[in-house]
Tab-separated table of C-alpha atoms in Angstrom:
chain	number	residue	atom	x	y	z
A	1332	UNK	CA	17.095	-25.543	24.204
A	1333	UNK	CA	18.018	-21.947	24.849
A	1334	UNK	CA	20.097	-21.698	22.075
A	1335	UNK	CA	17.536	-23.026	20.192
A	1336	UNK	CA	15.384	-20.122	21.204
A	1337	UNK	CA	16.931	-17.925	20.340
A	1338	UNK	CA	18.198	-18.878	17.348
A	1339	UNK	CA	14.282	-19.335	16.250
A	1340	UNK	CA	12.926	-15.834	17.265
A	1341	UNK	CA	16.369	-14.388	15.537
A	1342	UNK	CA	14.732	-16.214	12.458
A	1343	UNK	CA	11.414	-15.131	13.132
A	1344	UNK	CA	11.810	-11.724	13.911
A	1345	UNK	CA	15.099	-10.186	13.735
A	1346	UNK	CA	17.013	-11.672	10.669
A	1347	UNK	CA	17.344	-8.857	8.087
A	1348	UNK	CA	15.979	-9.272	4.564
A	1349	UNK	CA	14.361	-6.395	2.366
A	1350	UNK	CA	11.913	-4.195	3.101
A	1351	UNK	CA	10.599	-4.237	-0.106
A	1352	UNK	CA	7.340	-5.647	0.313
A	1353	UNK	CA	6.498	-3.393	3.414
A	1354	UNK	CA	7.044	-0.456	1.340
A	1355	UNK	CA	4.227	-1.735	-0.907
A	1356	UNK	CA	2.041	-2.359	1.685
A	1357	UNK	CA	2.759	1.504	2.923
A	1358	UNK	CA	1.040	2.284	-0.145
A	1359	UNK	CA	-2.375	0.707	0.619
A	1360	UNK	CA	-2.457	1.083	4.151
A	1361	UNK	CA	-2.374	4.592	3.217
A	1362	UNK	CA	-5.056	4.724	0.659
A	1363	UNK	CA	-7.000	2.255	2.580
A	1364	UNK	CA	-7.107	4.997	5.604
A	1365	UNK	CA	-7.670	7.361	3.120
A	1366	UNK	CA	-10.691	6.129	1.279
A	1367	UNK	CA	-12.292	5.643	5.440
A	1368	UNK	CA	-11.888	8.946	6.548
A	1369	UNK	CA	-11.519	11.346	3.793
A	1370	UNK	CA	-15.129	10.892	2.261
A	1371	UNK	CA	-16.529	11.991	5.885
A	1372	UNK	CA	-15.118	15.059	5.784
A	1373	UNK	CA	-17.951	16.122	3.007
A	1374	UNK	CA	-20.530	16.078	5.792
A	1375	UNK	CA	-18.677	17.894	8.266
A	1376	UNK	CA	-21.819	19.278	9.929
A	1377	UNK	CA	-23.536	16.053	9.923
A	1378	UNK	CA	-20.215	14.154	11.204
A	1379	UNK	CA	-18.561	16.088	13.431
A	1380	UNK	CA	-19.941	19.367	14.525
A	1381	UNK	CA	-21.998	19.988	17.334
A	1382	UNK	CA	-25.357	19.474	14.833
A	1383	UNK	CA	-24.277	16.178	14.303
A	1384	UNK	CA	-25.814	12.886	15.794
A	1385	UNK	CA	-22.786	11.806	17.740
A	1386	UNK	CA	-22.020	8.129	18.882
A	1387	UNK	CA	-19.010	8.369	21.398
A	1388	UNK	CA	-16.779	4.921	22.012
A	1389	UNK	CA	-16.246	4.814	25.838
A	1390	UNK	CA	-14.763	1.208	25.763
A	1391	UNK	CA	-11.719	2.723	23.403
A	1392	UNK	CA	-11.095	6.086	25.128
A	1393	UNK	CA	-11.271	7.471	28.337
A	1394	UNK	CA	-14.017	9.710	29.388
A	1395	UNK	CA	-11.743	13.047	30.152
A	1396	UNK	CA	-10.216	12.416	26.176
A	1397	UNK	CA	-13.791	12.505	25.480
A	1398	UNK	CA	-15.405	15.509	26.980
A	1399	UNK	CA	-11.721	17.279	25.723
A	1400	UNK	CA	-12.222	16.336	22.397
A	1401	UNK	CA	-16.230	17.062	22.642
A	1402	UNK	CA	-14.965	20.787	23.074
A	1403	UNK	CA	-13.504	21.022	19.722
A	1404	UNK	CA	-14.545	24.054	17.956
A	1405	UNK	CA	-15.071	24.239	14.396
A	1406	UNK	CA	-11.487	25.616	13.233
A	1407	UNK	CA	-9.495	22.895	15.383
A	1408	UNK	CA	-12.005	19.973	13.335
A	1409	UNK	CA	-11.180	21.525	10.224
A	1410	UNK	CA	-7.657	22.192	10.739
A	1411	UNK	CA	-7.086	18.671	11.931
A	1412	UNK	CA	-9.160	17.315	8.592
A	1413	UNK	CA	-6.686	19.420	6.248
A	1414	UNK	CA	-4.157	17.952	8.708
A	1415	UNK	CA	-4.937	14.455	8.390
A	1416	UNK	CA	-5.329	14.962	4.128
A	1417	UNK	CA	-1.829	15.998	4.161
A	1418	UNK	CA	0.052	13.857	6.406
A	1419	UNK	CA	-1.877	10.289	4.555
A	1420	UNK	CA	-0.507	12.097	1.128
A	1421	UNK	CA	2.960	12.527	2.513
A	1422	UNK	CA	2.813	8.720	4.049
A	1423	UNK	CA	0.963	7.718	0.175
A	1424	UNK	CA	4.125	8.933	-1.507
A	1425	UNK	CA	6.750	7.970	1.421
A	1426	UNK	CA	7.600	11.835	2.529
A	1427	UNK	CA	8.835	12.000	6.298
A	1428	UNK	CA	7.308	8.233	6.296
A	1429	UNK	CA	7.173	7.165	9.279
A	1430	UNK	CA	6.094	10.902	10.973
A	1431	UNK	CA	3.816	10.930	8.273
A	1432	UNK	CA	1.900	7.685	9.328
A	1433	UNK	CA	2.474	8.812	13.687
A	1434	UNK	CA	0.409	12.428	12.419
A	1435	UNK	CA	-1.856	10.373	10.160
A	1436	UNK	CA	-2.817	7.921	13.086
A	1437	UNK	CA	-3.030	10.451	15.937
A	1438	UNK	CA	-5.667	12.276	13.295
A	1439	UNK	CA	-7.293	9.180	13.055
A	1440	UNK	CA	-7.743	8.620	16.490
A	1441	UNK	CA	-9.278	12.251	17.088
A	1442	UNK	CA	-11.820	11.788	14.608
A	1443	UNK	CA	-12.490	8.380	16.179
A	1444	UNK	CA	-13.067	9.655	19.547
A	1445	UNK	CA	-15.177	12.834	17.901
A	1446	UNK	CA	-17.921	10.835	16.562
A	1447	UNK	CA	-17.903	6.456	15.921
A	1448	UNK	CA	-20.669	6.634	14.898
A	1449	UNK	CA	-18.880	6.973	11.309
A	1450	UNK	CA	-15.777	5.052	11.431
A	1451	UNK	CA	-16.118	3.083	14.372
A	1452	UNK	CA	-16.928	-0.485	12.819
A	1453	UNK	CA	-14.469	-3.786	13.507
A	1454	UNK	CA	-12.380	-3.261	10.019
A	1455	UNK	CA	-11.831	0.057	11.740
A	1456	UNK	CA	-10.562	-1.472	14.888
A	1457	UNK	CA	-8.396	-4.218	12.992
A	1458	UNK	CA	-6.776	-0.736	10.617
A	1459	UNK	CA	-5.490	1.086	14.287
A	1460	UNK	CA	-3.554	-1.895	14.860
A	1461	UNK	CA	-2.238	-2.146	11.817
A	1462	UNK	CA	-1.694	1.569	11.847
A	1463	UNK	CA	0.419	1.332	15.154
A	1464	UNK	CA	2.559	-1.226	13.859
A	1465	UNK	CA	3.477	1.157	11.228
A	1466	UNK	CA	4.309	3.803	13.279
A	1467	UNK	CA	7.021	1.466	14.793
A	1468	UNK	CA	9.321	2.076	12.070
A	1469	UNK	CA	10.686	3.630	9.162
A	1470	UNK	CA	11.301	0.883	7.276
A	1471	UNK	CA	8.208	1.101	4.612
A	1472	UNK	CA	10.426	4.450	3.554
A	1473	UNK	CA	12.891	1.962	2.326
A	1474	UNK	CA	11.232	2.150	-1.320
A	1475	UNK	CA	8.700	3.448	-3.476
A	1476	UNK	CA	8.499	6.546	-1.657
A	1477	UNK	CA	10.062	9.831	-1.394
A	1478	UNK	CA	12.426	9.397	1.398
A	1479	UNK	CA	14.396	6.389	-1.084
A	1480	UNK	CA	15.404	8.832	-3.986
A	1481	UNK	CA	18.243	9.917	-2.436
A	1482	UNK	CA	20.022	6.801	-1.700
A	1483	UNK	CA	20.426	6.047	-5.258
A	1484	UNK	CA	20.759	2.547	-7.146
A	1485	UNK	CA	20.911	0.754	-3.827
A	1486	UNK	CA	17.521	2.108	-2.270
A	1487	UNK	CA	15.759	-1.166	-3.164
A	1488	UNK	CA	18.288	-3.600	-1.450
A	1489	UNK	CA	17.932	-2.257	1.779
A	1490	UNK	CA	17.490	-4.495	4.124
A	1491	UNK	CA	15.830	-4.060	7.844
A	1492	UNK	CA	14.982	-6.594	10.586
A	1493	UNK	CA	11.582	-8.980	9.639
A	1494	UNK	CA	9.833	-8.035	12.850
A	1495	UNK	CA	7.650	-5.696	11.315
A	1496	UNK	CA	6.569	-7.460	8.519
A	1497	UNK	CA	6.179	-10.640	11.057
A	1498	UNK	CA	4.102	-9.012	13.111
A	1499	UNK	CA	1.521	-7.941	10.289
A	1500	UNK	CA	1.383	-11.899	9.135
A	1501	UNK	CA	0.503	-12.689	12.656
A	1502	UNK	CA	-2.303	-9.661	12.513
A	1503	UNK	CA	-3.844	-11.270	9.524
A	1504	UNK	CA	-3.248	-14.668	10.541
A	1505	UNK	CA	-4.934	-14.586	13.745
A	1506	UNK	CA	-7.534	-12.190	12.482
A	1507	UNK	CA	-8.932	-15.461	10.209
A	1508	UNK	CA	-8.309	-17.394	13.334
A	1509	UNK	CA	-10.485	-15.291	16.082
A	1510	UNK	CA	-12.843	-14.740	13.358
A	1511	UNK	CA	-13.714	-18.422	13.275
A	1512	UNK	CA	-13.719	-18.579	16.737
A	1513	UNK	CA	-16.053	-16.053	17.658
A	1514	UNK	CA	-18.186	-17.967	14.774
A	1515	UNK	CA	-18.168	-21.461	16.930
A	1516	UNK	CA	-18.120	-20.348	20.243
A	1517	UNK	CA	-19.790	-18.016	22.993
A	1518	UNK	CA	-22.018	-16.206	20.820
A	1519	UNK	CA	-21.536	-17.886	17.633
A	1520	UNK	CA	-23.968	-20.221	16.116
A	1521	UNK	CA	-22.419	-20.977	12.689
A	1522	UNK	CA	-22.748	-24.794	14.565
A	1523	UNK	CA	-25.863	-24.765	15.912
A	1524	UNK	CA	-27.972	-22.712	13.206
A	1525	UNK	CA	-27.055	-21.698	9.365
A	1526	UNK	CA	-26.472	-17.958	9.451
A	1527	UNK	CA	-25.436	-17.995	5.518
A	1528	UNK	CA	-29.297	-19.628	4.653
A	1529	UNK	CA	-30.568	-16.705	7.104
A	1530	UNK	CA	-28.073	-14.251	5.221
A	1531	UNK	CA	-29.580	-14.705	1.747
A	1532	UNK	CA	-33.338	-14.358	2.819
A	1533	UNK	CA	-32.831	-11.280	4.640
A	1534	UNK	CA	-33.890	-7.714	2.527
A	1535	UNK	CA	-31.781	-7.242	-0.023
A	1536	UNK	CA	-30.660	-3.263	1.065
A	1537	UNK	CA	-28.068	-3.138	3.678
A	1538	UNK	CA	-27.321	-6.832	4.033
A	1539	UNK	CA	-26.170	-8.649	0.826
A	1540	UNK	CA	-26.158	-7.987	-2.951
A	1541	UNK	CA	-27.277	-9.262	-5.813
A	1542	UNK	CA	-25.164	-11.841	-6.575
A	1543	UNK	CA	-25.066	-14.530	-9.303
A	1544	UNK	CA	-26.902	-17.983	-7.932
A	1545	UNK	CA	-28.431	-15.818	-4.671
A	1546	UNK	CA	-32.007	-16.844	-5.523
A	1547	UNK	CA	-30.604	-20.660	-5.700
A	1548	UNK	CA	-28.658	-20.168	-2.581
A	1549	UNK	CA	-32.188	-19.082	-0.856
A	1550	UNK	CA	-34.008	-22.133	-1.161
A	1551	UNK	CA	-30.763	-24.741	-0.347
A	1552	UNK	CA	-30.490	-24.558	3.199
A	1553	UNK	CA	-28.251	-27.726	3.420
A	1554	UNK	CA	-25.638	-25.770	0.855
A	1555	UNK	CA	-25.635	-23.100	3.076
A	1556	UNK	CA	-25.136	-24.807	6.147
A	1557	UNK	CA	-22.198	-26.602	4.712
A	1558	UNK	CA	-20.797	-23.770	2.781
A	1559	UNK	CA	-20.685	-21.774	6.461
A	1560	UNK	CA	-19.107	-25.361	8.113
A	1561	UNK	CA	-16.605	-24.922	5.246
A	1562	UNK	CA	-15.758	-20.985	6.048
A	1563	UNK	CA	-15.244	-21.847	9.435
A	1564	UNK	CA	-13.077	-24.755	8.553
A	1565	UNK	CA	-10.665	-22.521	6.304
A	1566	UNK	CA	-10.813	-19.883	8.730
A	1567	UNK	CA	-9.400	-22.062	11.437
A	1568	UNK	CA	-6.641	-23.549	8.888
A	1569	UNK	CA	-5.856	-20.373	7.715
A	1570	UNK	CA	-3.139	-19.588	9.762
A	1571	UNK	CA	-1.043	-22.214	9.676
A	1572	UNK	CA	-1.952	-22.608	5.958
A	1573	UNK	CA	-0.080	-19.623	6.073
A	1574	UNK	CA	3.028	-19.832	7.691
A	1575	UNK	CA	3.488	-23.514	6.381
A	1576	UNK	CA	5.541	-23.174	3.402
A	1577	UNK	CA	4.310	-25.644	1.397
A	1578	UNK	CA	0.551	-24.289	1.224
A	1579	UNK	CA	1.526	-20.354	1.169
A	1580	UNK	CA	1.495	-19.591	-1.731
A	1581	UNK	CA	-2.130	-21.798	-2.251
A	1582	UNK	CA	-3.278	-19.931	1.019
A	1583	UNK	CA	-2.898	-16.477	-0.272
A	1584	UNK	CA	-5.251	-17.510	-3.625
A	1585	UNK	CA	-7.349	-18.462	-1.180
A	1586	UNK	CA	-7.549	-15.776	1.245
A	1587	UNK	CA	-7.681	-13.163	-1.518
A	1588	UNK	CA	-10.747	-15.059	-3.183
A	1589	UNK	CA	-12.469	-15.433	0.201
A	1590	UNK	CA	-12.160	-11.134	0.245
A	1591	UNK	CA	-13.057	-10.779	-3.492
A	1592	UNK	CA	-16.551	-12.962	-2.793
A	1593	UNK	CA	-16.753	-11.378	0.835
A	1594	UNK	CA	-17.154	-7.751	-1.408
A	1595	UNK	CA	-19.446	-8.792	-4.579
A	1596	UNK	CA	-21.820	-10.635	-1.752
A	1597	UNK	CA	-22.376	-8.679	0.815
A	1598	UNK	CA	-22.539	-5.347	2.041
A	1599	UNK	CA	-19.326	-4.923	4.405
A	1600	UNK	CA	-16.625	-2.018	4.828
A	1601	UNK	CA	-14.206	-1.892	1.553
A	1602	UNK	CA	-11.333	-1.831	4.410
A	1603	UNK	CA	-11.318	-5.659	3.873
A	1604	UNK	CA	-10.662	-5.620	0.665
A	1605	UNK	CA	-7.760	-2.807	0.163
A	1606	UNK	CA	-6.325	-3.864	2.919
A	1607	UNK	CA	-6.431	-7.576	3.997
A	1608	UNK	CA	-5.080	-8.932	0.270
A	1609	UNK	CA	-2.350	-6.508	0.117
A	1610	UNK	CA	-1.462	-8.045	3.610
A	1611	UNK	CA	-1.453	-11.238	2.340
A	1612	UNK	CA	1.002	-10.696	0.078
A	1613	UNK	CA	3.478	-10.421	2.785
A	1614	UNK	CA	4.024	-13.624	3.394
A	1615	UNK	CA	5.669	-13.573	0.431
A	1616	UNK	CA	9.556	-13.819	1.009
A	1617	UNK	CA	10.774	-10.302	0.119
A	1618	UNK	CA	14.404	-11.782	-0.472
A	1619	UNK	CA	12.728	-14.030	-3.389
A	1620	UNK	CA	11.496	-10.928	-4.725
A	1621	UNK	CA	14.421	-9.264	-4.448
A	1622	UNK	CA	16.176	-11.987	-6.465
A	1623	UNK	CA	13.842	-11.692	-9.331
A	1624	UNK	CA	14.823	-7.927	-9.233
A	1625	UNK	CA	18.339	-8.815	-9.604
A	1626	UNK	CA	17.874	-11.497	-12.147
A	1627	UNK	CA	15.607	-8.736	-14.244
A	1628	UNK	CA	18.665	-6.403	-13.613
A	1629	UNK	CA	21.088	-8.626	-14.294
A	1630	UNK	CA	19.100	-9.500	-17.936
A	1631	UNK	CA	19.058	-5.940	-18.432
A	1632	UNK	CA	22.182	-4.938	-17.672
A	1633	UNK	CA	23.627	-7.307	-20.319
A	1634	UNK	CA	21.350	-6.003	-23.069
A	1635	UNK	CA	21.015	-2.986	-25.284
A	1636	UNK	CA	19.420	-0.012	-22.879
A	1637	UNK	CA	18.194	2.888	-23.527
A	1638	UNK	CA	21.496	5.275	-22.705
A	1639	UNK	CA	20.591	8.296	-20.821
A	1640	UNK	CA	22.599	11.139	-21.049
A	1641	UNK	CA	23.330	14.338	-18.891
A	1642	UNK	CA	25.623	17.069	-17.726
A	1643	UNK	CA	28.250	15.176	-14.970
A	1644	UNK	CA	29.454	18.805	-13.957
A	1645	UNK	CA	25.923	19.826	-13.271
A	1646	UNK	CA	24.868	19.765	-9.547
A	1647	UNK	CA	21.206	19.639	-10.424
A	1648	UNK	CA	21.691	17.299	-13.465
A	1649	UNK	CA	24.008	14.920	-10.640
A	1650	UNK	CA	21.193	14.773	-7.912
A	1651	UNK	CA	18.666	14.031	-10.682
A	1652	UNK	CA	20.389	10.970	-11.947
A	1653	UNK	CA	20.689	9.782	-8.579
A	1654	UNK	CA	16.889	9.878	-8.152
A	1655	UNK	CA	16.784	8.197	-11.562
A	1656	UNK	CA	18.766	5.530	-10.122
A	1657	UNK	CA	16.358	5.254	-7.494
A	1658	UNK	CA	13.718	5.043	-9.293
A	1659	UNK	CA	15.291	2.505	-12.209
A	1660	UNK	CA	14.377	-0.485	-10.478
A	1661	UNK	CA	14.996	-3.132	-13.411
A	1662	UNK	CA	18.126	-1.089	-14.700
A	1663	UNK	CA	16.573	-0.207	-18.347
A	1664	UNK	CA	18.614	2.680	-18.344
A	1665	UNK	CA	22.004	3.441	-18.440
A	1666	UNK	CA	23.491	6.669	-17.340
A	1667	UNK	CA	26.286	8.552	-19.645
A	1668	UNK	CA	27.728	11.225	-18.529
A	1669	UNK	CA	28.240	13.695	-21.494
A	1670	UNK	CA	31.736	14.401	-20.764
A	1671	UNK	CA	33.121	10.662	-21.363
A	1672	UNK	CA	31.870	10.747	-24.534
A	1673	UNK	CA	34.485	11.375	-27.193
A	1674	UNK	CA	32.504	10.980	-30.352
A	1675	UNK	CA	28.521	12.434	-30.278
A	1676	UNK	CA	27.804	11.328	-33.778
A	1677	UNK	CA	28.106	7.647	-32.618
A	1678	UNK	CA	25.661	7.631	-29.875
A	1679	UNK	CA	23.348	9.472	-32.302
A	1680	UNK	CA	23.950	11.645	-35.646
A	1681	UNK	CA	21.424	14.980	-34.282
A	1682	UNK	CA	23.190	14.678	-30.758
A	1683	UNK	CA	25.596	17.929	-29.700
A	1684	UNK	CA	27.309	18.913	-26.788
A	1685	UNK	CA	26.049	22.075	-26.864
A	1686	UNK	CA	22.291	21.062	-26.459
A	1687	UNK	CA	22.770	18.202	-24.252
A	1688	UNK	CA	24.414	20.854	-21.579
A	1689	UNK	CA	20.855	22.733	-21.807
A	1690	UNK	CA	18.627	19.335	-22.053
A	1691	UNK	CA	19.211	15.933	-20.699
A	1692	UNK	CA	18.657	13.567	-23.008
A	1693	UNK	CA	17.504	9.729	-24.145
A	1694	UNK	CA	18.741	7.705	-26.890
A	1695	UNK	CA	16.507	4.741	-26.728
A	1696	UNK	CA	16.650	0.894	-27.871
A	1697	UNK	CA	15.297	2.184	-31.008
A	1698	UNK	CA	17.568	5.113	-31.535
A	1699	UNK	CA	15.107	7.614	-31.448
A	1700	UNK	CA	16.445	10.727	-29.377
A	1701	UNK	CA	14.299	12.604	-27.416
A	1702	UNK	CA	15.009	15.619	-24.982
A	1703	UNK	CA	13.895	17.600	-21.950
A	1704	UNK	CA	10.442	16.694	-21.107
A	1705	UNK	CA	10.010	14.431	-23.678
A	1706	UNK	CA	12.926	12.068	-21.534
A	1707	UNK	CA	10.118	11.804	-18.432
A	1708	UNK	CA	7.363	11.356	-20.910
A	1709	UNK	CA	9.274	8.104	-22.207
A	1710	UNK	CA	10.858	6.492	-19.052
A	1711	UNK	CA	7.659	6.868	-17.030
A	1712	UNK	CA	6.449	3.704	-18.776
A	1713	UNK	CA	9.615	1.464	-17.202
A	1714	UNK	CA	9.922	2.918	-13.816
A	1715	UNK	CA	7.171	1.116	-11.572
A	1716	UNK	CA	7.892	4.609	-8.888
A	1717	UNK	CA	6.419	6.927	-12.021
A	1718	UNK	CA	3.366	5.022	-13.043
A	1719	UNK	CA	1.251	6.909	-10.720
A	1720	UNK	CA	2.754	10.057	-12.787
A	1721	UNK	CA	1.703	8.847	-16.153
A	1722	UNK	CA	-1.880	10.606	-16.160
A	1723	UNK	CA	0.148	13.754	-15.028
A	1724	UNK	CA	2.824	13.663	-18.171
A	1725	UNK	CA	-0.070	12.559	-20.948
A	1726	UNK	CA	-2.615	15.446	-19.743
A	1727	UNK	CA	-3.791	17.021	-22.751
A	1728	UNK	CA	-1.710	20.321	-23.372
A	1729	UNK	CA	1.024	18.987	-20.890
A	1730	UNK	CA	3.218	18.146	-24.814
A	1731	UNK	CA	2.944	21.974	-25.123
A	1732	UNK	CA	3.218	23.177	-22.076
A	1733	UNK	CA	5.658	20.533	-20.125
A	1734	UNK	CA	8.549	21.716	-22.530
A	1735	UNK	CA	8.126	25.321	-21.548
A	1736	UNK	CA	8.238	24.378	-17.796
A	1737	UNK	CA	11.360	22.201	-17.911
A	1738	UNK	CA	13.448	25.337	-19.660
């Protein structure tokens, strides 16, 4: 029985598989923390100085890390805003990762404790444990970040212990399953009254949208009532929907629409939505998903690719490949060193030695041969890690200008 144990919470928690799909989630956790705080630093003197209203949290913080932080002057707020802006762009793009996200969360907590009155709401709560969990590790650095460029091809295959990414499926998980609770029992009356019929006749401004089929919805109390019976029901389910293989995958449609109709209906925190379907998703098996990369790679690999070609005595030109490599997660290029190449005219009739130790350049599928800046503008479209660079290389005057910069 011991054994048995053991050998289930080695499964559970500490087998190793890739960390692919918490590096993802890195991503929105980040933006999701972002898109909370950032926007109330506009107001500053309506948020957080001493003219603003203030509504304190006792229940989360002490009263001494209260009063301290009630002495705050104006400098130390501001410094810890532009502190908090930099440290959720260094954990956005995976810089210092896992520091990143412990400076990021302490900032959050600061501004929590300076006014609630903002940020303090239960999605809120639910994001600082999710926000501790990632402090835990560096693993989310593993990919699509920074920190992964200079391990090279292999960045992607890393693999950490699932006890990270096992205890966010149990956040989410039990998150549907309290929620129901609290529904049913103590003060919940989804049972005993029909909160959805009570939903869609209250004023329209703070409360609920307008939605397609609200006006039916307001005159059907018996649809209500057993639409809310039917919430509860999946709520309940949820988590073992979830960890049950054979209804994942269904669960995860289902939980994503359930946050989808949970925004367009009513008037709740957008935390739900940025952040609870992206946590969904990891319940997906990362090692599946790292398959699929290899298959993709494999496929590839055996094709014609796009050949790459740079300067193998150049330090810089070295260290940039190896970021390439990074970044190359399907393997559409393939990286030629100029040096092993005996005959230029082959690989492309206009391609020299002479320029190709100034420029890197591409030859792609096509044949087409393109150089300098020109090589970014063109691989940005295959490397998932550069999409979020594609508005940067395609900004008017950039074609003139990004040339100049890369000589």
């Amino acid at each position: 029985m011991i054994n048995y144990i053991k050998k289930l919470w080695h499964q559970c928690f500490l087998e190793e598989r890739s960390s692919l799909g918490i590096s993802l989630f890195r991503v929105a956790v980040a933006f999701t923390t972002g898109a909370h705080v950032i926007p109330s630093f506009f107001h500053m003197q309506d948020n957080y100085f001493v003219t603003a209203y203030k509504r304190l949290n006792p229940n989360f913080f002490t009263v001494d890390v209260l009063e301290l932080v009630m002495k705050s002057p104006e400098w130390l707020i501001y410094s810890l805003a532009v502190l908090f802006c930099v440290s959720c762009l260094f954990f956005l793009i995976g810089f210092f990762s896992q520091f990143s996200c412990i400076v990021m969360t302490l900032s959050c907590y600061y501004f929590y404790a300076l006014n609630a009155f903002h940020v303090g709401t239960l999605s809120w709560d639910i994001l600082f444990v999710t926000l501790f969990l990632m402090c835990l590790t560096p693993y989310h650095g593993d990919y699509f970040s920074m920190d992964c460029l200079k391990k090279g091809r292999e960045a992607f295959r890393k693999k950490r212990p699932y006890f990270l990414q096992r205890l966010l499926q149990l956040q989410i998980g039990f998150i549907f399953f309290y929620t129901a609770l609290y529904k049913t029992t103590a003060e919940g009356n989804w049972i005993t009254e029909n909160p959805i019929f009570s939903i869609m006749n209250y004023p329209l401004a703070g409360t609920t949208k307008w939605f397609l089929f609200r006006d039916f919805l307001k005159v059907q109390p018996e649809l209500c009532y057993a639409i809310g019976i039917a919430i509860v029901v999946v709520e309940y389910l949820m988590i073992f929907l979830l960890f049950y293989r054979k209804t994942r995958i269904t669960a995860i449609y289902l939980g994503c629409f359930f946050h989808i109709l949970l925004m367009l209906t009513l008037d709740v925190p957008a935390t739900f939505f940025f952040l609870f379907p992206p946590q969904l998703f990891l319940f997906i098996n990362p090692d599946h998903v790292l398959s699929w990369i290899e298959n993709k790679r494999a496929f590839n690999q055996s094709a014609q690719r796009a050949k790459l070609i740079y300067d193998g005595r150049c330090q810089i030109c070295r260290r940039s490949v190896i970021r390439l490599e990074a970044m190359d997660l399907f393997a559409t290029l393939e990286m030629v060193d100029l040096h092993d190449i005996n005959d230029y005219a082959e690989v492309h009739p206009e391609l020299t030695k002479e320029k190709t130790l100034k420029q890197i350049c591409l030859v792609d599928v096509n044949g087409e041969l393109y150089w300098g800046f020109s090589v970014f503008r063109r691989i940005c479209f295959t490397m998932p890690m550069l999409y979020p660079l594609i508005p940067f290389f395609y900004f008017p005057g950039m074609g003139i200008l990004g040339p100049v910069v890369y000589r």
